[in-house]
mmCIF file of C-alpha atoms and ligand atoms in Angstrom:
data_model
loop_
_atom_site.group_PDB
_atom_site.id
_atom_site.type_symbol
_atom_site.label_atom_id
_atom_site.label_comp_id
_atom_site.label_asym_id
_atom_site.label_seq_id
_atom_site.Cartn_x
_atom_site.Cartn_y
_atom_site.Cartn_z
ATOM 1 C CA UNK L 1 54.894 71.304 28.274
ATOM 2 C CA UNK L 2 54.268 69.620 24.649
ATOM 3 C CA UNK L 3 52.500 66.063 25.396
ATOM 4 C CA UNK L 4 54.498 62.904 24.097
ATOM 5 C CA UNK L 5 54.851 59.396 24.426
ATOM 6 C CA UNK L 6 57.108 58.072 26.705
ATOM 7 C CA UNK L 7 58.330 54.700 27.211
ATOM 8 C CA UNK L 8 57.064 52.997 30.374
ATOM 9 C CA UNK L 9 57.833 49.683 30.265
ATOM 10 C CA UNK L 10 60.186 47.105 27.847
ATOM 11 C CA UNK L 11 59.162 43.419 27.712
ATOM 12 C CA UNK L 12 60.902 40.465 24.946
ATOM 13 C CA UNK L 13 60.639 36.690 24.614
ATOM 14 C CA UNK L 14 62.067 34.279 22.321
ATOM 15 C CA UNK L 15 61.265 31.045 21.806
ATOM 16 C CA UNK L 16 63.295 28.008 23.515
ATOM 17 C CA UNK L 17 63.897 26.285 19.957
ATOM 18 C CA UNK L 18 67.306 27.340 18.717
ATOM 19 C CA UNK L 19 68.704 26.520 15.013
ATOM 20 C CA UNK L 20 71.519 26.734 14.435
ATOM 21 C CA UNK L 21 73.808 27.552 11.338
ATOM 22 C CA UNK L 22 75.051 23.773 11.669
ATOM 23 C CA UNK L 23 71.483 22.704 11.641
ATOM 24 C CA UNK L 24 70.054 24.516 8.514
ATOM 25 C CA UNK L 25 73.352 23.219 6.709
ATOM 26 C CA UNK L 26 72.503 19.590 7.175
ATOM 27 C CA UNK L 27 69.548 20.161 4.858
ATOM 28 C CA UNK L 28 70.678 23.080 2.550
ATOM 29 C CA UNK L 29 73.280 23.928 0.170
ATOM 30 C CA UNK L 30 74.827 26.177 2.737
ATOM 31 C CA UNK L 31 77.355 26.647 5.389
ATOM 32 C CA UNK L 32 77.809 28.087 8.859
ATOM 33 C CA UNK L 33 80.991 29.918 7.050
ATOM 34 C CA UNK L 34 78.613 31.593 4.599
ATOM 35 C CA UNK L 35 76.139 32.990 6.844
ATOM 36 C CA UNK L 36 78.272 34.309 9.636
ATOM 37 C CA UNK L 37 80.630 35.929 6.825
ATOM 38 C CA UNK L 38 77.586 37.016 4.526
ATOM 39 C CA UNK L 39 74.783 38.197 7.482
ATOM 40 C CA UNK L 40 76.997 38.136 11.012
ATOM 41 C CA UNK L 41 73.919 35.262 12.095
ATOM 42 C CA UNK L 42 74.657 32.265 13.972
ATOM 43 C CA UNK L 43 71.279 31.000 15.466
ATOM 44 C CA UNK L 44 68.188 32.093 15.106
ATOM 45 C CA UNK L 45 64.874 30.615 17.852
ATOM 46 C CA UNK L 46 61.757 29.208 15.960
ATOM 47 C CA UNK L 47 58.738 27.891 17.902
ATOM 48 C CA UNK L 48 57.619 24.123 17.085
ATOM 49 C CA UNK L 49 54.663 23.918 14.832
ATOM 50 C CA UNK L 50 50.848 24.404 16.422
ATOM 51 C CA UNK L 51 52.599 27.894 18.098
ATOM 52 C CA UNK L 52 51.015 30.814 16.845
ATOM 53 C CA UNK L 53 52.733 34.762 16.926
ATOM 54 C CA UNK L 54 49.842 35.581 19.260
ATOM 55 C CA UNK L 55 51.233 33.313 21.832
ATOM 56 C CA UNK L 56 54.623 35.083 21.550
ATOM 57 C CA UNK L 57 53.145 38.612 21.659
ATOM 58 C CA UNK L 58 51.049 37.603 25.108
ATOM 59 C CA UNK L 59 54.277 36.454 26.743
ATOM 60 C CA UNK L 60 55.964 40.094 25.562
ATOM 61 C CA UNK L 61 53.257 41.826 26.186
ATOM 62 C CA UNK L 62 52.787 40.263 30.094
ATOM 63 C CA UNK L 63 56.259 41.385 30.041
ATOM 64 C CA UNK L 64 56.037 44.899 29.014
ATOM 65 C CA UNK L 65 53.057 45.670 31.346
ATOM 66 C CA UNK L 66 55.074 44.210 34.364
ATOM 67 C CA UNK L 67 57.927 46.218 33.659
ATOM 68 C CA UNK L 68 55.425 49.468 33.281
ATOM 69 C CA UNK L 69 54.080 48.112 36.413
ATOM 70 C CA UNK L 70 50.423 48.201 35.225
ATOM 71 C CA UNK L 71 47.827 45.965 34.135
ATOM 72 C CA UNK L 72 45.762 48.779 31.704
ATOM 73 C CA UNK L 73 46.374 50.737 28.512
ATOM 74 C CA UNK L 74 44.353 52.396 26.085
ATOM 75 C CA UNK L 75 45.242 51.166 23.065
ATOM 76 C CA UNK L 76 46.659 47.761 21.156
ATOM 77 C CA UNK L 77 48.678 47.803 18.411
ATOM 78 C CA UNK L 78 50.565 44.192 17.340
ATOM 79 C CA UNK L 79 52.762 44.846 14.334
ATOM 80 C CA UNK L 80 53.129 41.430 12.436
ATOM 81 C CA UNK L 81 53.896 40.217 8.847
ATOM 82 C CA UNK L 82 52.813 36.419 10.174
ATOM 83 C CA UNK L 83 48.979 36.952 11.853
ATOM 84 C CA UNK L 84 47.396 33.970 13.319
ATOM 85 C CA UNK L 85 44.805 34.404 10.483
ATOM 86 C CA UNK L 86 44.399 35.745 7.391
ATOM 87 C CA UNK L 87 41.340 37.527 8.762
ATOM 88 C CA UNK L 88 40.956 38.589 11.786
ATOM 89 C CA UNK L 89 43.616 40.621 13.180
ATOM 90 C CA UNK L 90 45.463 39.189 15.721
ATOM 91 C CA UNK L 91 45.587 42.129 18.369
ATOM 92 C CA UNK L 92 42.247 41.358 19.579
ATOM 93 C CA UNK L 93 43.109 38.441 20.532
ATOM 94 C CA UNK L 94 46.221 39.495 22.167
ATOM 95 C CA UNK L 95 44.311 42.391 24.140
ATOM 96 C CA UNK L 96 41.688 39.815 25.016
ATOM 97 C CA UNK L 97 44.316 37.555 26.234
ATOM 98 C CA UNK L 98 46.292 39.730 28.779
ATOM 99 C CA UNK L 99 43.231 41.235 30.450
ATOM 100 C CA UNK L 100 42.516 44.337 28.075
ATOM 101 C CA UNK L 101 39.447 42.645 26.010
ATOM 102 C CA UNK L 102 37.083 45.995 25.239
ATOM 103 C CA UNK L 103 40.111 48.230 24.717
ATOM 104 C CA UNK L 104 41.062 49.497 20.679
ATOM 105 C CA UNK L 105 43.459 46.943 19.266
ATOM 106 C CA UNK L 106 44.729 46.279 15.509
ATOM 107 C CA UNK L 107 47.299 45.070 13.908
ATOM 108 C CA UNK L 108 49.857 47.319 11.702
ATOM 109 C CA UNK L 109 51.515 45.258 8.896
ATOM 110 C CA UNK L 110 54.705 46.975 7.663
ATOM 111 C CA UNK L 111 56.937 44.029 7.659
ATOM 112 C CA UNK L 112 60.386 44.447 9.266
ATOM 113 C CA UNK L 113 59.370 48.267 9.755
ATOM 114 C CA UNK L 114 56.113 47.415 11.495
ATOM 115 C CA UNK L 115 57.545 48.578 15.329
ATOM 116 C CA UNK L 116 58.394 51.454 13.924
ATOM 117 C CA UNK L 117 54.836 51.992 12.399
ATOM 118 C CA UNK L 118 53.012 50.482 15.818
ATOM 119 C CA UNK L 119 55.127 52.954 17.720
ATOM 120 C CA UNK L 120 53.606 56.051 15.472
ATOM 121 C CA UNK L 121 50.412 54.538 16.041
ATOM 122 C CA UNK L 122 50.468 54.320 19.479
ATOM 123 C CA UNK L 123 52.543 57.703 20.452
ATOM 124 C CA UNK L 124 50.487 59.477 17.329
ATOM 125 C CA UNK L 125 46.924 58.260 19.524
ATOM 126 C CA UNK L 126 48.834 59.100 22.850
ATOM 127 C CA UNK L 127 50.287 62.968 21.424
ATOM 128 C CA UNK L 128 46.561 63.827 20.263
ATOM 129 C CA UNK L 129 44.735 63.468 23.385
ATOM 130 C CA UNK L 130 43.056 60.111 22.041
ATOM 131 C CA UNK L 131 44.908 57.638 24.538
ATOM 132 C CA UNK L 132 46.721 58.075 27.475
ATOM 133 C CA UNK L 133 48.664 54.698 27.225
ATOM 134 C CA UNK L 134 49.155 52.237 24.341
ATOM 135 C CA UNK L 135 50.976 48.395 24.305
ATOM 136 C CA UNK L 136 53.177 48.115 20.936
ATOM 137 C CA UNK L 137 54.143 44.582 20.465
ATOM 138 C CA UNK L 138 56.034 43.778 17.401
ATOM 139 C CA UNK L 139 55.573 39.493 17.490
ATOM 140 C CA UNK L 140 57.183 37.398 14.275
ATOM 141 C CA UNK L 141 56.736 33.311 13.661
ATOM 142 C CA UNK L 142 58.539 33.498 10.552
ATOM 143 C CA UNK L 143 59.001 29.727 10.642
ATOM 144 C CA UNK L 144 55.710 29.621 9.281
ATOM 145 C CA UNK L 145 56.298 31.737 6.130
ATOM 146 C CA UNK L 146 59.545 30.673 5.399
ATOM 147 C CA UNK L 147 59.983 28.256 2.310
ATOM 148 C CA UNK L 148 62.352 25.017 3.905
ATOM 149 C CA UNK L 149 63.873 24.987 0.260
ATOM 150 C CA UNK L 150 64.927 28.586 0.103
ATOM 151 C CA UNK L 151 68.816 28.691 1.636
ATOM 152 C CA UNK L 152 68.380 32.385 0.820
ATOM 153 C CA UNK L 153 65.656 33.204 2.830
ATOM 154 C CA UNK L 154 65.486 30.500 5.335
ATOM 155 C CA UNK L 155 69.298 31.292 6.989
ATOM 156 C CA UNK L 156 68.121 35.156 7.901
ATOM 157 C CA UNK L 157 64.736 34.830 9.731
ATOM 158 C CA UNK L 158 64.325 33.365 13.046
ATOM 159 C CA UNK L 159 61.079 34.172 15.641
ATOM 160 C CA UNK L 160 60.291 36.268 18.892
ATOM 161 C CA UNK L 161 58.363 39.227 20.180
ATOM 162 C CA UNK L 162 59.193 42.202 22.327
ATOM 163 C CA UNK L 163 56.437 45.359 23.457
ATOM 164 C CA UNK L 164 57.005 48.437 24.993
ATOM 165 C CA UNK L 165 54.522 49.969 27.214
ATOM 166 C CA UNK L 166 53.907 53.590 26.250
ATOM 167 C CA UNK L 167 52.359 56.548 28.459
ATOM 168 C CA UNK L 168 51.662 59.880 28.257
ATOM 169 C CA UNK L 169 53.850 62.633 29.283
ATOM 170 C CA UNK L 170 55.973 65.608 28.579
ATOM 171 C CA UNK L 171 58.426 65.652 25.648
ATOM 172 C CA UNK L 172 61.094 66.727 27.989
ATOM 173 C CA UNK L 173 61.038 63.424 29.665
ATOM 174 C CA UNK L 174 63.320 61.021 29.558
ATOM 175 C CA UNK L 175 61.835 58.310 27.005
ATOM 176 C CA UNK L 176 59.775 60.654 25.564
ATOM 177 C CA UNK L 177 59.482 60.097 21.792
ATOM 178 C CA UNK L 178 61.211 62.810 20.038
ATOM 179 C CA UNK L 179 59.955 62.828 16.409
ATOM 180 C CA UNK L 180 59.986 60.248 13.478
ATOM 181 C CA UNK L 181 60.801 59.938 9.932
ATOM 182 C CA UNK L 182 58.283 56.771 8.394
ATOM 183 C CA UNK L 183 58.326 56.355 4.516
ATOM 184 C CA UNK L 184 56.854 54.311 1.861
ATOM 185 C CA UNK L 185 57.746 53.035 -1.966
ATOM 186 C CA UNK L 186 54.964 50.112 -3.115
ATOM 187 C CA UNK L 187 56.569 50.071 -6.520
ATOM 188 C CA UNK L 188 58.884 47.962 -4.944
ATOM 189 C CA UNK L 189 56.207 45.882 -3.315
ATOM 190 C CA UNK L 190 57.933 42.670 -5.145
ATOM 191 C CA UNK L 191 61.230 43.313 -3.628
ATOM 192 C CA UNK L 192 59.707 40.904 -0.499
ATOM 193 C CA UNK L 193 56.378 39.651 -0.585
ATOM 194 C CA UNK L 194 54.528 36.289 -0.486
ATOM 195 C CA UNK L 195 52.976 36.300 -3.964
ATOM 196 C CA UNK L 196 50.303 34.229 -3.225
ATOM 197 C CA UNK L 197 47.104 33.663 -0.429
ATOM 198 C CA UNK L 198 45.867 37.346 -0.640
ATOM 199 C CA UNK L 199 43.510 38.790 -3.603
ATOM 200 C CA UNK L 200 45.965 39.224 -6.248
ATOM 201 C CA UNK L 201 46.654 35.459 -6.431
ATOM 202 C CA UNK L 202 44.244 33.099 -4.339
ATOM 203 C CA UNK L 203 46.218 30.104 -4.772
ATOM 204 C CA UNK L 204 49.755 29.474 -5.099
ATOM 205 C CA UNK L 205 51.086 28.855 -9.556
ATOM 206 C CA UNK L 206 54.102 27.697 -8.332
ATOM 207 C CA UNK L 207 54.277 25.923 -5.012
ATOM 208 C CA UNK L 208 57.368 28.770 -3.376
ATOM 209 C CA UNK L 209 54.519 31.319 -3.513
ATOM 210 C CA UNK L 210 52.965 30.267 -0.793
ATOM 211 C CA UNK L 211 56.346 31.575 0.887
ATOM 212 C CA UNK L 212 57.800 34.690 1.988
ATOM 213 C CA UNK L 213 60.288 35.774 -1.237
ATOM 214 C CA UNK L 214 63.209 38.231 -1.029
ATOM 215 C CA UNK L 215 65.280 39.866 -3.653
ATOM 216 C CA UNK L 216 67.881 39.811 -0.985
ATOM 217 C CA UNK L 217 70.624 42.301 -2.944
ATOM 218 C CA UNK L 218 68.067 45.006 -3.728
ATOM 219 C CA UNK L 219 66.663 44.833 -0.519
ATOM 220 C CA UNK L 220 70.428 45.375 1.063
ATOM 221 C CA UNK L 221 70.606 48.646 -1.646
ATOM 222 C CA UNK L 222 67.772 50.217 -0.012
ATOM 223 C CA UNK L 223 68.002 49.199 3.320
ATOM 224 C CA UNK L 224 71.427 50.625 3.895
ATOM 225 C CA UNK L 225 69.665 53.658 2.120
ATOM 226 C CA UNK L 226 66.366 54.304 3.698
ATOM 227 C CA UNK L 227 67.700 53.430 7.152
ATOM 228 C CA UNK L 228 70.665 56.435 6.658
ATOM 229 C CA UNK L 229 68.213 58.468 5.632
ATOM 230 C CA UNK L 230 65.400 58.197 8.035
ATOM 231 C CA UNK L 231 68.414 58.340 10.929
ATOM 232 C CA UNK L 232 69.682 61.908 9.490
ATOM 233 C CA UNK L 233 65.944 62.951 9.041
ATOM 234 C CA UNK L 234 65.422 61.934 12.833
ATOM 235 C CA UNK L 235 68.837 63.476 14.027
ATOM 236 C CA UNK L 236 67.611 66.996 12.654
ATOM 237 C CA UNK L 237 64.570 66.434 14.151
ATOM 238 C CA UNK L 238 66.367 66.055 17.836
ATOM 239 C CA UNK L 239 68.901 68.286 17.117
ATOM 240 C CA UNK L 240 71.603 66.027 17.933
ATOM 241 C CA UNK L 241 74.924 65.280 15.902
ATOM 242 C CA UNK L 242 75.959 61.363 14.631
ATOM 243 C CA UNK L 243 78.159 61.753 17.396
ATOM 244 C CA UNK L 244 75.807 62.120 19.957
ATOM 245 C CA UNK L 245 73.997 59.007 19.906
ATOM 246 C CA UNK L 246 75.336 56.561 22.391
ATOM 247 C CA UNK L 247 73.170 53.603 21.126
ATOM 248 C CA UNK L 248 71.862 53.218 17.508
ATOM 249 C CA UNK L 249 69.376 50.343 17.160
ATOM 250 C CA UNK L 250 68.855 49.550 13.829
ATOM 251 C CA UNK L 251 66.940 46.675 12.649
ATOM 252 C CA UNK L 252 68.926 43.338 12.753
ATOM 253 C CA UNK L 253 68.760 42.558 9.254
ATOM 254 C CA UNK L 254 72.537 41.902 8.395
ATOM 255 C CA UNK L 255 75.942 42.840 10.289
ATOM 256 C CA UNK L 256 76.873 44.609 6.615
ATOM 257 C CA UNK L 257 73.891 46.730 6.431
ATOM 258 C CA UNK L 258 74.223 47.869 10.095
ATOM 259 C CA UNK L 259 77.855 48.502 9.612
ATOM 260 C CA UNK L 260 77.578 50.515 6.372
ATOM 261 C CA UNK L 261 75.074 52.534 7.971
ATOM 262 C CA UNK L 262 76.712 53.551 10.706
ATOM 263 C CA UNK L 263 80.139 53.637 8.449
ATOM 264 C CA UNK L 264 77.981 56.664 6.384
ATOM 265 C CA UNK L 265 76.626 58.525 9.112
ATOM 266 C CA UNK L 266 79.721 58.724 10.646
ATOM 267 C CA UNK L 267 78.743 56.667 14.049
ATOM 268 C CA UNK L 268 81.594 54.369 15.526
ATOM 269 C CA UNK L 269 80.730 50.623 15.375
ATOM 270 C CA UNK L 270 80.632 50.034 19.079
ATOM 271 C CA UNK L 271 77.443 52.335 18.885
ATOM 272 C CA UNK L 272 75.302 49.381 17.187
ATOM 273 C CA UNK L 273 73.198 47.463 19.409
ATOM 274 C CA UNK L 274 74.033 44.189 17.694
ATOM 275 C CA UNK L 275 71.755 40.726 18.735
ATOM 276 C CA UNK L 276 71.420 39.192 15.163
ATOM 277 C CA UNK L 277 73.910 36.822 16.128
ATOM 278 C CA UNK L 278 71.704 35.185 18.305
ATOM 279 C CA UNK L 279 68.603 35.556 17.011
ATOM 280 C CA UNK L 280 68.444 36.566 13.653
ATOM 281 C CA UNK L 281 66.212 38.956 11.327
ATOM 282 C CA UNK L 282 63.057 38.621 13.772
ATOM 283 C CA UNK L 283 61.089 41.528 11.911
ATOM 284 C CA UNK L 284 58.858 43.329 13.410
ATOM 285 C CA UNK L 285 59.983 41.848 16.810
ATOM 286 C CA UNK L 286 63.858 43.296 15.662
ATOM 287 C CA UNK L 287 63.963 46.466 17.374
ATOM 288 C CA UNK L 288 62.065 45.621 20.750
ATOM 289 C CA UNK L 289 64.431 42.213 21.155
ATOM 290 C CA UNK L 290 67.434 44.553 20.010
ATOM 291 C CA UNK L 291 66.469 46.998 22.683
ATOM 292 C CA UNK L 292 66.419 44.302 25.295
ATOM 293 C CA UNK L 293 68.929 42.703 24.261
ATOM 294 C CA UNK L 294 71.137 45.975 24.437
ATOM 295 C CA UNK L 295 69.665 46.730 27.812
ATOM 296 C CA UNK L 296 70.813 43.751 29.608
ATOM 297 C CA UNK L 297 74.196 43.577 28.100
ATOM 298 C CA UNK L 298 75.110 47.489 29.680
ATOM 299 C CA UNK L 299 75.179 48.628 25.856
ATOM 300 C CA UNK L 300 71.747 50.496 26.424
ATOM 301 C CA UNK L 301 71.887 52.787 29.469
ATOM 302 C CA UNK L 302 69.588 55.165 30.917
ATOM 303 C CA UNK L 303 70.746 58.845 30.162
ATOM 304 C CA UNK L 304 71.458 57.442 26.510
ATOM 305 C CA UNK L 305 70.378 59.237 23.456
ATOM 306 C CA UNK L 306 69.109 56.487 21.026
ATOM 307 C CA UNK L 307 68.274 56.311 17.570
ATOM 308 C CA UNK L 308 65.267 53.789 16.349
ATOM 309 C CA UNK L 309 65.557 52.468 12.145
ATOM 310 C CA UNK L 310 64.498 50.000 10.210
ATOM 311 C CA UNK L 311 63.384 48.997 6.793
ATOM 312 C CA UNK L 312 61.179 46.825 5.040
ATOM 313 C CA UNK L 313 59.124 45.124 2.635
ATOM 314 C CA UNK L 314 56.234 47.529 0.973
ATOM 315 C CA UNK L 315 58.612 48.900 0.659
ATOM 316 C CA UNK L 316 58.377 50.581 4.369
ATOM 317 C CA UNK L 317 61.021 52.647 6.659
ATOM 318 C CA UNK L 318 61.742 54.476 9.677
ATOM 319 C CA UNK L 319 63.193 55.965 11.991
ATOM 320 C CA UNK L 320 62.136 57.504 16.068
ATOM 321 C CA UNK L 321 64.760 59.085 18.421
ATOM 322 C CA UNK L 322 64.441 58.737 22.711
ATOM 323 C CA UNK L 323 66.772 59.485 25.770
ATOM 324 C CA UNK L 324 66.440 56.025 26.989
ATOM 325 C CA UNK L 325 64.619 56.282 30.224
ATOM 326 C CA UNK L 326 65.150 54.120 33.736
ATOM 327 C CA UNK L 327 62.708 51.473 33.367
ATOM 328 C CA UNK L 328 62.588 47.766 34.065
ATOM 329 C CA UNK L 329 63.237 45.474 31.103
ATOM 330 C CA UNK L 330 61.666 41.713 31.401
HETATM 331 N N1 COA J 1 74.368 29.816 1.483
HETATM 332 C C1 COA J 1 75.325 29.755 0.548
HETATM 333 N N2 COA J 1 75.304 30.471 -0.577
HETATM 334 C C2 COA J 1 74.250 31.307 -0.748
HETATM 335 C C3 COA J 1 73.207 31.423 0.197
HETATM 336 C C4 COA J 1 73.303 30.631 1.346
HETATM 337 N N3 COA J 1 72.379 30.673 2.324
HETATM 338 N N4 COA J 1 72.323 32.322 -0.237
HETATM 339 C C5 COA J 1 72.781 32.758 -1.432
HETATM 340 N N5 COA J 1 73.935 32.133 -1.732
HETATM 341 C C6 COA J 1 74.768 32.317 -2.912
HETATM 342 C C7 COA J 1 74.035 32.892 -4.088
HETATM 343 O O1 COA J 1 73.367 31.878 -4.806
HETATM 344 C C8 COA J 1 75.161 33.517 -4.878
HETATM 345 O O2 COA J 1 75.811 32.515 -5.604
HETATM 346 P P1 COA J 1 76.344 32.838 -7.102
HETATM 347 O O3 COA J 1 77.343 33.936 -6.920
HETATM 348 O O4 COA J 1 76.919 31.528 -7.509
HETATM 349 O O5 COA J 1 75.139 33.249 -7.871
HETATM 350 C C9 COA J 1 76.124 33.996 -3.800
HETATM 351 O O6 COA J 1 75.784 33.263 -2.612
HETATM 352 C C10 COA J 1 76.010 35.464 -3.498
HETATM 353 O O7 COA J 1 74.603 35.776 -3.404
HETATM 354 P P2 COA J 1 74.086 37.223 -3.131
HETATM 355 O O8 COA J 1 72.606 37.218 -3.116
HETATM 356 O O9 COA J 1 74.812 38.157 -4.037
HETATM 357 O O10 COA J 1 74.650 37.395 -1.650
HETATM 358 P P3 COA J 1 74.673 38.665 -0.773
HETATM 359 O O11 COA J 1 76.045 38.979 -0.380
HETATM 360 O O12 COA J 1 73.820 39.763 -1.350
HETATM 361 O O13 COA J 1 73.945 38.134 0.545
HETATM 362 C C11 COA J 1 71.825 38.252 1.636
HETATM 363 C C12 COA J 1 72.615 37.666 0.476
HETATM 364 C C13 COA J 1 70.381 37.787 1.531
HETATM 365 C C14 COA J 1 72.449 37.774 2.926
HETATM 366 C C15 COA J 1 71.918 39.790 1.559
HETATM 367 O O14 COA J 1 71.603 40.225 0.277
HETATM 368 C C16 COA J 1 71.028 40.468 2.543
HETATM 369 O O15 COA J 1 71.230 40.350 3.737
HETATM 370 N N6 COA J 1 70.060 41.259 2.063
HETATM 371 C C17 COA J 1 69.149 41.963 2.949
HETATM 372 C C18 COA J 1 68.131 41.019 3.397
HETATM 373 C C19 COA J 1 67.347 41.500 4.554
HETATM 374 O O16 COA J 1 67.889 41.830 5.563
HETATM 375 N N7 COA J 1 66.039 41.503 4.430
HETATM 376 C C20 COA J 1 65.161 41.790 5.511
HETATM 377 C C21 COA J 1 64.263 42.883 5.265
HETATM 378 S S1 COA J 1 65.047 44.396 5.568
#
């Protein structure tokens, strides 16, 4: 039997803070019309000021353990575009917090595609022999990147965290991890970046570089793109048809991206696990809260054959394929 990684355990948490389209409209030029039309968002959760992303990630990482029904892995990963710190990494912290100080732990920055990336990390240790059991937590405050004076950034971003527990196991399992697709392009780094506060640029020229940035219609172009491709890579891989998968969790960037990707591989809407209305473009936290999300509503059931995929800034994507397995979700 070929070791894998298979999914033991699914935890997510937002925030209680909920804005609303109404709300960001009081203080930009912008309506609730415009971003349910243009993005299919109606709220998003942000945490109040003074909360930190490892605060989120130790709430979804409790919950991933307790639904694995363990208290021990291996191995750490927390993928995050907002750390607590510049330097350290956050992980550490996180490990330390839940229990698991002395265990390996880093953070994996890939932006919106960081779960994708921690869940390569973690089923890439696991599939070697170099872990038997790794905690991916993908944890987002993008409330504290976001510029309040950008309507087109500050309408698609909202915060929360979601981990899966991973263990080793067969690949013939169910929620074994069957393969992925991960790519790169940096010579599109300044498609979304915060231009300043690293080495490039210490300090801010103009004050909106202290802020996340977006060149929102490229970054539609290639998402639609990379996140089609990476699924059809990750279908061969399986050996399943579009028509197979019963659930395709993409990353909740926009209802139009989702909907033209599933429109070109040939996958009927009611496929998409779809929570952006309620919580936004949560990044790196997208495809655990999606997953959750899906699994309470009855959209994600066990016996399903799901497709993983998301893109994001780097440029990064990616893609992972399971036969969702019957595990708790907290
Ligand atoms: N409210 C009202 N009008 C807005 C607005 C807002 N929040 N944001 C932009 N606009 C305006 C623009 O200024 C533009 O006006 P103009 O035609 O007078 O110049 C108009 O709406 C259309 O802007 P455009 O950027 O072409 O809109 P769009 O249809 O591409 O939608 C995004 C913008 C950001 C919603 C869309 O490009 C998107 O979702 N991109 C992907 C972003 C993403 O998911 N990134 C995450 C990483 S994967």
């Amino acid at each position: 039997m070929t070791r894998a990684a298979v999914v033991q355990g699914l935890g997510a948490m937002v925030p209680p803070g909920i804005v609303t389209n109404a709300m960001l409209a009081e203080r930009l030029d912008t309506s609730d019309e415009w971003i349910r039309t243009r993005t299919g968002i109606a709220q998003r959760h942000m945490v109040e000021p003074g909360v930190a992303t490892s605060d989120l990630a130790v709430v979804a990482g409790e919950r991933a353990l307790k639904a694995a029904g363990t208290d021990r892995v291996d191995l750490v990963v927390l993928a995050t575009t907002t750390p607590d710190h510049p330097c350290p990494a956050t992980a550490p912290s996180v490990a330390a917090r839940l229990g698991l100080a002395g265990v390996a732990s880093y953070d994996v920055s890939a932006v919106c595609t960081g779960f994708i990336y921690g869940l390569y990390a973690g089923a890439g240790a696991i599939a070697a022999g170099l872990a038997d059991s790794a905690l991916v937590i993908g944890a987002e405050t993008y409330s504290s990147i976001l510029n309040p004076e950008d309507r087109t950034t500050s309408v698609i971003f909202g915060d929360g965290a979601g981990a899966v527990v991973l263990r080793a196991g067969g690949a013939d399992e169910p929620g074994a991890l069957l393969g992925f697709d991960l790519g790169s392009d940096g010579s599109l780094a300044d498609l979304i970046m915060i231009p300043a506060g690293g080495s490039r640029q210490r300090t801010p020229v103009e004050p909106a570089d202290a802020y996340f940035t977006m060149n929102g219609k490229q970054v539609f172009r290639h998402a639609v793109e990379r996140m089609e491709g990476a699924a059809r890579s990750v279908l061969a891989k399986t050996g399943w048809r579009a028509d197979d998968v019963d659930c395709f969790v993409g990353h909740q960037a926009n209802i139009r991206i989702l909907r033209t990707v599933a429109l070109q591989l040939g996958l009927p809407e009611d496929r998409l696990a779809v929570n952006l209305d309620r919580v936004g473009n949560t990044s790196a936290a997208s495809i655990p809260l999606a997953l959750a999300d899906a699994a309470r509503d009855g959209v994600l059931k066990p016996g399903d054959r799901v497709v993983l995929t998301a893109f994001g800034g780097g440029v990064t994507w990616g893609a992972t394929g399971l036969i969702w397995p019957d595990i708790s979700v907290f």
